[in-house]
Every structure is written in structure tokens, then in C-alpha cells.
Amino acid sequence: MGRALFTYQACLDPLKPPTFKCEAGHVVCGSCRVSHGQACGCAATTIACPDVDAFVREAKVPCPHYH
């Protein structure tokens, strides 16, 4: 699977549980949930995504600061 699947496109950080999905279908982590609501016109309501949390917990994403 590609790294982009596990990265929130607004902040470009890897997703971390708990994850949520907005009405437009965007998946965001808990720390970006509030700021996403301001950026997305369809983000008034979010729902928890335990199925995505399971994938995110198991994903191995390389550290962007490792050289």
C-alpha cells in the first residue's frame, strides 16, 4: 500500500488513531479533526472509523526525518 493512503493530505502527517471521516468522505486523525472542519465545507459532522484505526495501527510508515 502507498504511503499516501496513511497520510492526511492537509497536514501531510501520517494518520494516527483515533481516525474520523467527514460527510465528504475525508479521513482525518483526532488532532486534525477541528482544523479539517474549517477547511472542508462538508465537515460539520464526523464519525469514528474503527476499521481505518486497525489499518493505521498496523501500518509501518518511514520516518520523514530519518536520513
A tleap script that builds the chain and sets N, CA, C and O, in Angstrom:
source leaprc.protein.ff14SB
mol = sequence {
  NMET GLY ARG ALA LEU PHE THR TYR GLN ALA
  CYS LEU ASP PRO LEU LYS PRO PRO THR PHE
  LYS CYS GLU ALA GLY HIE VAL VAL CYS GLY
  SER CYS ARG VAL SER HIE GLY GLN ALA CYS
  GLY CYS ALA ALA THR THR ILE ALA CYS PRO
  ASP VAL ASP ALA PHE VAL ARG GLU ALA LYS
  VAL PRO CYS PRO HIE TYR CHIE
}
set mol.1.N position { 0.838 -1.178 0.000 }
set mol.1.CA position { 0.000 0.000 0.000 }
set mol.1.C position { 0.878 1.234 0.000 }
set mol.1.O position { 1.957 1.240 0.593 }
set mol.2.N position { 0.416 2.273 -0.662 }
set mol.2.CA position { 1.175 3.502 -0.745 }
set mol.2.C position { 1.086 4.335 0.521 }
set mol.2.O position { 0.109 4.263 1.265 }
set mol.3.N position { 2.117 5.119 0.747 }
set mol.3.CA position { 2.173 5.977 1.927 }
set mol.3.C position { 1.029 6.986 1.942 }
set mol.3.O position { 0.543 7.353 3.012 }
set mol.4.N position { 0.594 7.439 0.762 }
set mol.4.CA position { -0.474 8.437 0.682 }
set mol.4.C position { -1.768 7.950 1.328 }
set mol.4.O position { -2.563 8.760 1.805 }
set mol.5.N position { -1.987 6.642 1.347 }
set mol.5.CA position { -3.195 6.107 1.977 }
set mol.5.C position { -3.217 6.358 3.473 }
set mol.5.O position { -4.289 6.401 4.076 }
set mol.6.N position { -2.059 6.522 4.078 }
set mol.6.CA position { -1.962 6.684 5.522 }
set mol.6.C position { -1.550 8.094 5.916 }
set mol.6.O position { -1.097 8.315 7.039 }
set mol.7.N position { -1.701 9.053 5.000 }
set mol.7.CA position { -1.293 10.429 5.247 }
set mol.7.C position { -2.482 11.353 5.046 }
set mol.7.O position { -3.192 11.255 4.046 }
set mol.8.N position { -2.696 12.249 6.001 }
set mol.8.CA position { -3.749 13.250 5.869 }
set mol.8.C position { -3.220 14.335 4.946 }
set mol.8.O position { -2.169 14.917 5.218 }
set mol.9.N position { -3.924 14.616 3.864 }
set mol.9.CA position { -3.405 15.475 2.802 }
set mol.9.C position { -3.300 16.949 3.181 }
set mol.9.O position { -2.579 17.685 2.507 }
set mol.10.N position { -3.974 17.409 4.212 }
set mol.10.CA position { -3.879 18.819 4.595 }
set mol.10.C position { -2.604 19.105 5.385 }
set mol.10.O position { -1.938 20.108 5.128 }
set mol.11.N position { -2.254 18.244 6.340 }
set mol.11.CA position { -1.055 18.491 7.151 }
set mol.11.C position { 0.122 17.629 6.708 }
set mol.11.O position { 1.257 17.879 7.113 }
set mol.12.N position { -0.136 16.617 5.880 }
set mol.12.CA position { 0.876 15.687 5.350 }
set mol.12.C position { 1.542 14.826 6.415 }
set mol.12.O position { 2.586 14.224 6.162 }
set mol.13.N position { 0.947 14.762 7.603 }
set mol.13.CA position { 1.448 13.870 8.650 }
set mol.13.C position { 0.750 12.517 8.529 }
set mol.13.O position { -0.373 12.438 8.031 }
set mol.14.N position { 1.413 11.455 8.985 }
set mol.14.CA position { 0.756 10.141 8.976 }
set mol.14.C position { -0.481 10.144 9.874 }
set mol.14.O position { -0.484 10.766 10.936 }
set mol.15.N position { -1.515 9.455 9.446 }
set mol.15.CA position { -2.719 9.319 10.265 }
set mol.15.C position { -2.390 8.554 11.536 }
set mol.15.O position { -1.574 7.632 11.528 }
set mol.16.N position { -3.043 8.952 12.641 }
set mol.16.CA position { -2.904 8.268 13.921 }
set mol.16.C position { -4.301 8.042 14.485 }
set mol.16.O position { -5.173 8.899 14.340 }
set mol.17.N position { -4.519 6.900 15.123 }
set mol.17.CA position { -5.820 6.684 15.753 }
set mol.17.C position { -6.027 7.688 16.888 }
set mol.17.O position { -5.046 8.089 17.515 }
set mol.18.N position { -7.216 8.097 17.169 }
set mol.18.CA position { -8.450 7.705 16.513 }
set mol.18.C position { -8.642 8.475 15.209 }
set mol.18.O position { -8.287 9.650 15.115 }
set mol.19.N position { -9.203 7.809 14.215 }
set mol.19.CA position { -9.486 8.448 12.935 }
set mol.19.C position { -10.984 8.683 12.797 }
set mol.19.O position { -11.803 7.989 13.399 }
set mol.20.N position { -11.313 9.678 11.988 }
set mol.20.CA position { -12.705 10.063 11.764 }
set mol.20.C position { -12.912 10.316 10.279 }
set mol.20.O position { -11.958 10.583 9.549 }
set mol.21.N position { -14.156 10.233 9.837 }
set mol.21.CA position { -14.497 10.528 8.445 }
set mol.21.C position { -15.554 11.625 8.441 }
set mol.21.O position { -16.537 11.554 9.178 }
set mol.22.N position { -15.344 12.647 7.601 }
set mol.22.CA position { -16.325 13.724 7.495 }
set mol.22.C position { -17.406 13.341 6.486 }
set mol.22.O position { -17.325 12.295 5.843 }
set mol.23.N position { -18.407 14.191 6.356 }
set mol.23.CA position { -19.524 13.927 5.447 }
set mol.23.C position { -19.073 13.811 3.995 }
set mol.23.O position { -19.740 13.157 3.193 }
set mol.24.N position { -17.945 14.440 3.646 }
set mol.24.CA position { -17.426 14.385 2.275 }
set mol.24.C position { -16.572 13.146 2.039 }
set mol.24.O position { -16.133 12.902 0.915 }
set mol.25.N position { -16.332 12.353 3.100 }
set mol.25.CA position { -15.560 11.125 2.954 }
set mol.25.C position { -14.082 11.259 3.243 }
set mol.25.O position { -13.331 10.303 3.046 }
set mol.26.N position { -13.635 12.435 3.712 }
set mol.26.CA position { -12.226 12.617 4.054 }
set mol.26.C position { -11.924 11.952 5.392 }
set mol.26.O position { -12.689 12.106 6.345 }
set mol.27.N position { -10.828 11.222 5.474 }
set mol.27.CA position { -10.415 10.582 6.721 }
set mol.27.C position { -9.363 11.466 7.377 }
set mol.27.O position { -8.375 11.841 6.746 }
set mol.28.N position { -9.581 11.797 8.650 }
set mol.28.CA position { -8.665 12.655 9.402 }
set mol.28.C position { -8.394 12.036 10.762 }
set mol.28.O position { -9.203 11.257 11.267 }
set mol.29.N position { -7.250 12.383 11.359 }
set mol.29.CA position { -6.970 11.905 12.714 }
set mol.29.C position { -7.558 12.896 13.720 }
set mol.29.O position { -7.978 13.996 13.359 }
set mol.30.N position { -7.578 12.491 14.960 }
set mol.30.CA position { -8.178 13.306 16.001 }
set mol.30.C position { -7.559 14.680 16.141 }
set mol.30.O position { -8.266 15.647 16.428 }
set mol.31.N position { -6.242 14.790 15.944 }
set mol.31.CA position { -5.584 16.083 16.123 }
set mol.31.C position { -5.910 17.066 15.003 }
set mol.31.O position { -5.804 18.275 15.208 }
set mol.32.N position { -6.303 16.581 13.826 }
set mol.32.CA position { -6.641 17.460 12.693 }
set mol.32.C position { -8.147 17.623 12.512 }
set mol.32.O position { -8.595 18.331 11.610 }
set mol.33.N position { -8.905 16.986 13.348 }
set mol.33.CA position { -10.363 16.965 13.183 }
set mol.33.C position { -10.965 18.373 13.189 }
set mol.33.O position { -11.800 18.683 12.340 }
set mol.34.N position { -10.560 19.221 14.123 }
set mol.34.CA position { -11.126 20.568 14.227 }
set mol.34.C position { -10.692 21.434 13.053 }
set mol.34.O position { -11.520 22.119 12.452 }
set mol.35.N position { -9.406 21.413 12.719 }
set mol.35.CA position { -8.931 22.247 11.614 }
set mol.35.C position { -9.509 21.774 10.280 }
set mol.35.O position { -9.722 22.587 9.380 }
set mol.36.N position { -9.762 20.488 10.142 }
set mol.36.CA position { -10.368 19.985 8.912 }
set mol.36.C position { -11.781 20.532 8.760 }
set mol.36.O position { -12.219 20.839 7.651 }
set mol.37.N position { -12.479 20.651 9.855 }
set mol.37.CA position { -13.831 21.191 9.801 }
set mol.37.C position { -13.868 22.596 9.238 }
set mol.37.O position { -14.839 22.976 8.583 }
set mol.38.N position { -12.831 23.370 9.481 }
set mol.38.CA position { -12.754 24.729 8.951 }
set mol.38.C position { -12.359 24.724 7.478 }
set mol.38.O position { -12.746 25.629 6.738 }
set mol.39.N position { -11.596 23.724 7.037 }
set mol.39.CA position { -11.098 23.666 5.663 }
set mol.39.C position { -12.076 23.000 4.694 }
set mol.39.O position { -12.046 23.275 3.495 }
set mol.40.N position { -12.930 22.135 5.207 }
set mol.40.CA position { -13.848 21.369 4.351 }
set mol.40.C position { -15.277 21.842 4.597 }
set mol.40.O position { -15.748 21.838 5.735 }
set mol.41.N position { -15.947 22.237 3.565 }
set mol.41.CA position { -17.317 22.716 3.709 }
set mol.41.C position { -18.306 21.640 4.126 }
set mol.41.O position { -19.416 21.960 4.552 }
set mol.42.N position { -17.928 20.372 4.014 }
set mol.42.CA position { -18.827 19.257 4.351 }
set mol.42.C position { -18.428 18.558 5.637 }
set mol.42.O position { -18.814 17.410 5.860 }
set mol.43.N position { -17.668 19.222 6.480 }
set mol.43.CA position { -17.127 18.541 7.656 }
set mol.43.C position { -17.833 18.912 8.950 }
set mol.43.O position { -17.226 18.860 10.019 }
set mol.44.N position { -19.103 19.285 8.872 }
set mol.44.CA position { -19.826 19.654 10.081 }
set mol.44.C position { -19.975 18.466 11.025 }
set mol.44.O position { -19.992 18.636 12.244 }
set mol.45.N position { -20.082 17.277 10.468 }
set mol.45.CA position { -20.254 16.068 11.262 }
set mol.45.C position { -19.180 15.059 10.887 }
set mol.45.O position { -18.895 14.850 9.708 }
set mol.46.N position { -18.589 14.436 11.899 }
set mol.46.CA position { -17.616 13.373 11.651 }
set mol.46.C position { -18.044 12.131 12.413 }
set mol.46.O position { -18.705 12.213 13.448 }
set mol.47.N position { -17.651 10.973 11.880 }
set mol.47.CA position { -17.934 9.713 12.559 }
set mol.47.C position { -16.617 8.971 12.775 }
set mol.47.O position { -15.681 9.102 11.986 }
set mol.48.N position { -16.559 8.204 13.838 }
set mol.48.CA position { -15.362 7.414 14.139 }
set mol.48.C position { -15.178 6.322 13.091 }
set mol.48.O position { -16.153 5.810 12.541 }
set mol.49.N position { -13.918 5.968 12.816 }
set mol.49.CA position { -13.586 4.938 11.817 }
set mol.49.C position { -12.720 3.848 12.447 }
set mol.49.O position { -11.515 3.809 12.201 }
set mol.50.N position { -13.307 2.966 13.250 }
set mol.50.CA position { -12.508 1.920 13.884 }
set mol.50.C position { -11.842 0.983 12.888 }
set mol.50.O position { -10.777 0.437 13.176 }
set mol.51.N position { -12.456 0.785 11.710 }
set mol.51.CA position { -11.835 -0.076 10.701 }
set mol.51.C position { -10.561 0.563 10.155 }
set mol.51.O position { -9.574 -0.135 9.920 }
set mol.52.N position { -10.568 1.875 9.950 }
set mol.52.CA position { -9.359 2.577 9.499 }
set mol.52.C position { -8.314 2.566 10.610 }
set mol.52.O position { -7.125 2.408 10.334 }
set mol.53.N position { -8.740 2.732 11.863 }
set mol.53.CA position { -7.813 2.684 13.001 }
set mol.53.C position { -7.011 1.388 12.999 }
set mol.53.O position { -5.812 1.397 13.276 }
set mol.54.N position { -7.670 0.277 12.689 }
set mol.54.CA position { -6.983 -1.019 12.675 }
set mol.54.C position { -5.868 -1.036 11.636 }
set mol.54.O position { -4.780 -1.541 11.915 }
set mol.55.N position { -6.111 -0.498 10.448 }
set mol.55.CA position { -5.075 -0.432 9.414 }
set mol.55.C position { -3.954 0.521 9.804 }
set mol.55.O position { -2.776 0.213 9.624 }
set mol.56.N position { -4.329 1.679 10.340 }
set mol.56.CA position { -3.331 2.691 10.701 }
set mol.56.C position { -2.402 2.163 11.795 }
set mol.56.O position { -1.197 2.413 11.759 }
set mol.57.N position { -2.955 1.436 12.766 }
set mol.57.CA position { -2.123 0.879 13.843 }
set mol.57.C position { -1.071 -0.090 13.308 }
set mol.57.O position { 0.041 -0.148 13.832 }
set mol.58.N position { -1.413 -0.843 12.276 }
set mol.58.CA position { -0.509 -1.857 11.736 }
set mol.58.C position { 0.429 -1.332 10.654 }
set mol.58.O position { 1.403 -2.001 10.310 }
set mol.59.N position { 0.156 -0.160 10.119 }
set mol.59.CA position { 0.967 0.388 9.017 }
set mol.59.C position { 2.345 0.807 9.516 }
set mol.59.O position { 2.479 1.377 10.599 }
set mol.60.N position { 3.338 0.524 8.735 }
set mol.60.CA position { 4.708 0.947 9.025 }
set mol.60.C position { 5.058 2.054 8.035 }
set mol.60.O position { 5.308 1.794 6.858 }
set mol.61.N position { 5.072 3.280 8.524 }
set mol.61.CA position { 5.367 4.439 7.683 }
set mol.61.C position { 6.760 4.931 8.035 }
set mol.61.O position { 7.042 5.180 9.207 }
set mol.62.N position { 7.646 5.080 7.040 }
set mol.62.CA position { 9.004 5.533 7.334 }
set mol.62.C position { 9.014 6.939 7.938 }
set mol.62.O position { 8.206 7.791 7.568 }
set mol.63.N position { 9.919 7.163 8.850 }
set mol.63.CA position { 10.071 8.471 9.471 }
set mol.63.C position { 10.609 9.458 8.432 }
set mol.63.O position { 11.632 9.190 7.802 }
set mol.64.N position { 9.929 10.601 8.245 }
set mol.64.CA position { 10.398 11.568 7.247 }
set mol.64.C position { 11.691 12.270 7.657 }
set mol.64.O position { 12.335 12.908 6.825 }
set mol.65.N position { 12.079 12.161 8.928 }
set mol.65.CA position { 13.284 12.833 9.425 }
set mol.65.C position { 14.511 11.922 9.437 }
set mol.65.O position { 15.620 12.376 9.719 }
set mol.66.N position { 14.312 10.630 9.128 }
set mol.66.CA position { 15.426 9.680 9.109 }
set mol.66.C position { 16.218 9.848 7.817 }
set mol.66.O position { 15.645 9.864 6.728 }
set mol.67.N position { 17.517 9.971 7.944 }
set mol.67.CA position { 18.360 10.158 6.740 }
set mol.67.C position { 19.156 8.924 6.482 }
set mol.67.O position { 19.925 8.874 5.522 }
savepdb mol mol.pdb
quit
